[in-house]
Tab-separated table of C-alpha atoms in Angstrom:
chain	number	residue	atom	x	y	z
A	1	UNK	CA	-8.207	-32.505	45.033
A	2	UNK	CA	-5.758	-34.564	42.987
A	3	UNK	CA	-8.315	-35.159	40.246
A	4	UNK	CA	-9.187	-31.464	40.183
A	5	UNK	CA	-5.516	-30.521	39.990
A	6	UNK	CA	-4.990	-33.002	37.126
A	7	UNK	CA	-7.963	-31.673	35.133
A	8	UNK	CA	-6.956	-28.040	35.765
A	9	UNK	CA	-3.421	-28.786	34.621
A	10	UNK	CA	-4.638	-30.347	31.360
A	11	UNK	CA	-6.929	-27.386	30.710
A	12	UNK	CA	-4.137	-24.924	31.511
A	13	UNK	CA	-1.682	-26.693	29.174
A	14	UNK	CA	-4.225	-26.649	26.326
A	15	UNK	CA	-5.027	-22.973	26.868
A	16	UNK	CA	-1.332	-22.112	27.121
A	17	UNK	CA	-0.739	-23.845	23.792
A	18	UNK	CA	-3.540	-21.882	22.141
A	19	UNK	CA	-2.206	-18.678	23.708
A	20	UNK	CA	1.281	-19.315	22.297
A	21	UNK	CA	-0.110	-19.943	18.828
A	22	UNK	CA	-2.271	-16.800	18.991
A	23	UNK	CA	0.844	-14.809	19.905
A	24	UNK	CA	2.707	-16.417	16.993
A	25	UNK	CA	-0.055	-15.457	14.545
A	26	UNK	CA	-0.083	-11.919	15.937
A	27	UNK	CA	3.661	-11.821	15.179
A	28	UNK	CA	2.983	-12.807	11.550
A	29	UNK	CA	3.636	-16.560	11.679
A	30	UNK	CA	0.526	-17.724	9.858
A	31	UNK	CA	1.645	-21.361	9.677
A	32	UNK	CA	1.000	-21.829	13.398
A	33	UNK	CA	-1.398	-24.582	14.473
A	34	UNK	CA	-2.405	-26.256	17.726
A	35	UNK	CA	-2.819	-29.862	18.677
A	36	UNK	CA	-6.493	-30.301	19.643
A	37	UNK	CA	-6.907	-31.213	23.304
A	38	UNK	CA	-8.430	-34.487	24.403
A	39	UNK	CA	-11.418	-32.816	26.016
A	40	UNK	CA	-14.293	-32.088	23.679
A	41	UNK	CA	-14.669	-28.369	24.364
A	42	UNK	CA	-10.981	-27.559	24.135
A	43	UNK	CA	-10.584	-29.949	21.201
A	44	UNK	CA	-13.340	-28.111	19.329
A	45	UNK	CA	-11.642	-24.810	20.177
A	46	UNK	CA	-8.307	-26.079	18.847
A	47	UNK	CA	-9.852	-27.368	15.611
A	48	UNK	CA	-11.740	-24.092	15.110
A	49	UNK	CA	-8.487	-22.216	15.704
A	50	UNK	CA	-6.682	-24.308	13.080
A	51	UNK	CA	-9.508	-23.753	10.580
A	52	UNK	CA	-9.396	-20.009	11.215
A	53	UNK	CA	-5.616	-19.986	10.753
A	54	UNK	CA	-5.899	-21.894	7.475
A	55	UNK	CA	-8.501	-19.474	6.107
A	56	UNK	CA	-6.485	-16.480	7.287
A	57	UNK	CA	-3.395	-17.850	5.561
A	58	UNK	CA	-5.357	-18.308	2.328
A	59	UNK	CA	-6.759	-14.778	2.547
A	60	UNK	CA	-3.340	-13.240	3.158
A	61	UNK	CA	-1.851	-15.259	0.283
A	62	UNK	CA	-4.587	-14.071	-2.079
A	63	UNK	CA	-4.136	-10.447	-0.965
A	64	UNK	CA	-0.393	-10.717	-1.518
A	65	UNK	CA	-0.989	-12.189	-4.990
A	66	UNK	CA	-3.349	-9.310	-5.840
A	67	UNK	CA	-0.829	-6.762	-4.535
A	68	UNK	CA	1.938	-8.227	-6.696
A	69	UNK	CA	-0.342	-8.201	-9.745
A	70	UNK	CA	-1.272	-4.566	-9.115
A	71	UNK	CA	2.359	-3.541	-8.661
A	72	UNK	CA	3.417	-5.377	-11.828
A	73	UNK	CA	0.564	-3.815	-13.801
A	74	UNK	CA	1.379	-0.297	-12.611
A	75	UNK	CA	5.101	-0.813	-13.173
A	76	UNK	CA	4.558	-1.763	-16.827
A	77	UNK	CA	2.112	1.011	-17.696
A	78	UNK	CA	3.387	3.709	-20.010
A	79	UNK	CA	0.948	6.171	-18.423
A	80	UNK	CA	1.818	7.655	-15.062
A	81	UNK	CA	-0.453	6.691	-12.147
A	82	UNK	CA	-0.516	8.325	-8.722
A	83	UNK	CA	-2.867	7.250	-5.927
A	84	UNK	CA	-3.361	9.544	-2.936
A	85	UNK	CA	-5.250	9.406	0.335
A	86	UNK	CA	-8.037	11.836	1.224
A	87	UNK	CA	-5.451	14.430	2.335
A	88	UNK	CA	-3.611	14.359	-0.988
A	89	UNK	CA	-0.609	12.399	0.273
A	90	UNK	CA	0.890	9.906	-2.163
A	91	UNK	CA	0.131	6.240	-1.467
A	92	UNK	CA	1.287	4.719	-4.772
A	93	UNK	CA	3.246	6.151	-7.699
A	94	UNK	CA	4.537	4.086	-10.602
A	95	UNK	CA	7.864	4.659	-12.344
A	96	UNK	CA	6.256	6.343	-15.357
A	97	UNK	CA	4.723	9.021	-13.132
A	98	UNK	CA	7.989	9.567	-11.275
A	99	UNK	CA	9.851	9.932	-14.581
A	100	UNK	CA	7.286	12.349	-16.055
A	101	UNK	CA	7.448	14.551	-12.954
A	102	UNK	CA	11.249	14.246	-12.616
A	103	UNK	CA	10.896	13.111	-9.002
A	104	UNK	CA	14.255	12.705	-7.302
A	105	UNK	CA	13.371	12.406	-3.622
A	106	UNK	CA	10.941	10.191	-1.712
A	107	UNK	CA	7.361	10.145	-2.932
A	108	UNK	CA	5.355	7.761	-0.752
A	109	UNK	CA	3.690	9.559	2.137
A	110	UNK	CA	4.517	13.017	0.813
A	111	UNK	CA	1.955	15.626	-0.351
A	112	UNK	CA	1.383	15.748	-4.095
A	113	UNK	CA	2.510	19.359	-4.300
A	114	UNK	CA	5.921	18.438	-2.850
A	115	UNK	CA	6.307	15.347	-5.039
A	116	UNK	CA	5.156	16.903	-8.323
A	117	UNK	CA	6.394	20.436	-7.554
A	118	UNK	CA	3.528	21.708	-9.672
A	119	UNK	CA	0.726	23.764	-8.142
A	120	UNK	CA	-1.627	23.138	-11.071
A	121	UNK	CA	-1.404	19.374	-10.631
A	122	UNK	CA	-1.840	19.735	-6.860
A	123	UNK	CA	-4.895	21.917	-7.487
A	124	UNK	CA	-6.349	19.197	-9.727
A	125	UNK	CA	-5.987	16.606	-6.958
A	126	UNK	CA	-7.479	18.987	-4.396
A	127	UNK	CA	-10.463	19.779	-6.622
A	128	UNK	CA	-11.059	16.108	-7.338
A	129	UNK	CA	-11.023	15.245	-3.632
A	130	UNK	CA	-13.116	18.167	-2.383
A	131	UNK	CA	-15.626	19.099	-5.089
A	132	UNK	CA	-18.922	17.263	-5.705
A	133	UNK	CA	-17.899	16.478	-9.287
A	134	UNK	CA	-14.923	14.497	-8.053
A	135	UNK	CA	-13.007	14.876	-11.308
A	136	UNK	CA	-10.740	17.324	-13.097
A	137	UNK	CA	-8.997	17.062	-16.461
A	138	UNK	CA	-6.621	19.438	-18.157
A	139	UNK	CA	-3.359	19.702	-20.093
A	140	UNK	CA	-0.507	21.095	-18.044
A	141	UNK	CA	3.086	22.028	-18.759
A	142	UNK	CA	5.226	20.650	-15.981
A	143	UNK	CA	7.803	23.259	-15.143
A	144	UNK	CA	10.472	20.981	-13.642
A	145	UNK	CA	10.577	18.355	-16.398
A	146	UNK	CA	9.424	20.616	-19.232
A	147	UNK	CA	6.953	17.969	-20.386
A	148	UNK	CA	3.421	18.612	-21.592
A	149	UNK	CA	1.129	16.276	-19.669
A	150	UNK	CA	-2.486	15.362	-20.234
A	151	UNK	CA	-3.676	14.866	-16.659
A	152	UNK	CA	-6.901	13.471	-15.247
A	153	UNK	CA	-7.670	13.422	-11.517
A	154	UNK	CA	-10.619	11.533	-10.062
A	155	UNK	CA	-11.962	10.769	-6.599
A	156	UNK	CA	-12.871	7.171	-5.820
A	157	UNK	CA	-14.755	6.038	-2.736
A	158	UNK	CA	-13.011	2.812	-1.743
A	159	UNK	CA	-14.107	1.062	1.475
A	160	UNK	CA	-15.681	4.291	2.800
A	161	UNK	CA	-12.337	6.039	2.392
A	162	UNK	CA	-11.993	8.499	-0.494
A	163	UNK	CA	-8.803	8.217	-2.513
A	164	UNK	CA	-7.514	10.274	-5.404
A	165	UNK	CA	-6.308	8.714	-8.654
A	166	UNK	CA	-4.219	10.778	-11.072
A	167	UNK	CA	-3.428	9.492	-14.568
A	168	UNK	CA	-0.715	11.266	-16.549
A	169	UNK	CA	-0.004	10.917	-20.255
A	170	UNK	CA	3.047	12.492	-21.849
A	171	UNK	CA	1.858	14.359	-24.973
A	172	UNK	CA	5.040	16.380	-25.467
A	173	UNK	CA	5.992	14.594	-28.681
A	174	UNK	CA	2.417	14.732	-29.966
A	175	UNK	CA	2.255	18.481	-29.395
A	176	UNK	CA	5.637	18.892	-31.107
A	177	UNK	CA	4.381	16.969	-34.150
A	178	UNK	CA	1.202	19.039	-34.208
A	179	UNK	CA	3.328	22.197	-34.177
A	180	UNK	CA	5.431	20.863	-37.047
A	181	UNK	CA	2.289	20.043	-39.019
A	182	UNK	CA	0.870	23.534	-38.515
A	183	UNK	CA	4.203	25.064	-39.486
A	184	UNK	CA	4.366	22.873	-42.591
A	185	UNK	CA	0.846	23.840	-43.655
A	186	UNK	CA	1.630	27.512	-43.083
A	187	UNK	CA	4.828	27.262	-45.120
A	188	UNK	CA	3.105	25.420	-47.968
A	189	UNK	CA	0.302	27.973	-48.010
A	190	UNK	CA	2.828	30.787	-48.129
A	191	UNK	CA	4.837	29.174	-50.933
A	192	UNK	CA	1.710	28.490	-52.995
A	193	UNK	CA	0.377	32.010	-52.617
A	194	UNK	CA	2.702	33.541	-55.216
A	195	UNK	CA	2.109	30.903	-57.956
A	196	UNK	CA	-1.643	31.090	-57.365
A	197	UNK	CA	-1.524	34.837	-57.710
A	198	UNK	CA	0.382	34.474	-60.989
A	199	UNK	CA	-2.115	31.915	-62.269
A	200	UNK	CA	-5.007	34.226	-61.412
A	201	UNK	CA	-3.261	37.077	-63.238
A	202	UNK	CA	-2.765	34.932	-66.335
């Protein structure tokens, strides 16, 4: 009985230690590790647990590094980028997109139509997510900001979960320059018409 109680106590202490470390990992403390027990079976379990924890910590570190890279890339893009879930709710929106759409309130988790306040842009996202083509491109004039935006919406199937990606490019200045060029050409043509008529008469 004494020997059985001693063995049971050692097994219970080892299992309690593993249980505490599992609870710590579940709470987010990925640096937790266990001291392998003296018995072979529990020792193997402890070593396997430590190996799993080490790999999990490496995976989480790599995912965090990738997330930071993605956020830095999106933050430094001059084009606006909005990523939505399959319902059209915003998951990610960089600062360029928020500036182009003159967003003042919260954006993450909100429907695109409430964030952008533009039914044409919301219709683009809806068409991209629901139609077989999975894409829509057009030039829109955003009513709230007054900007002319070249917008492209596309559906992507990521991990069996469709997401919508919207890319916005501000072409307001380009359209203004095109208007000035057309006006200049029209003015030059008008001013040259009279001298050309005189030359033809001569």
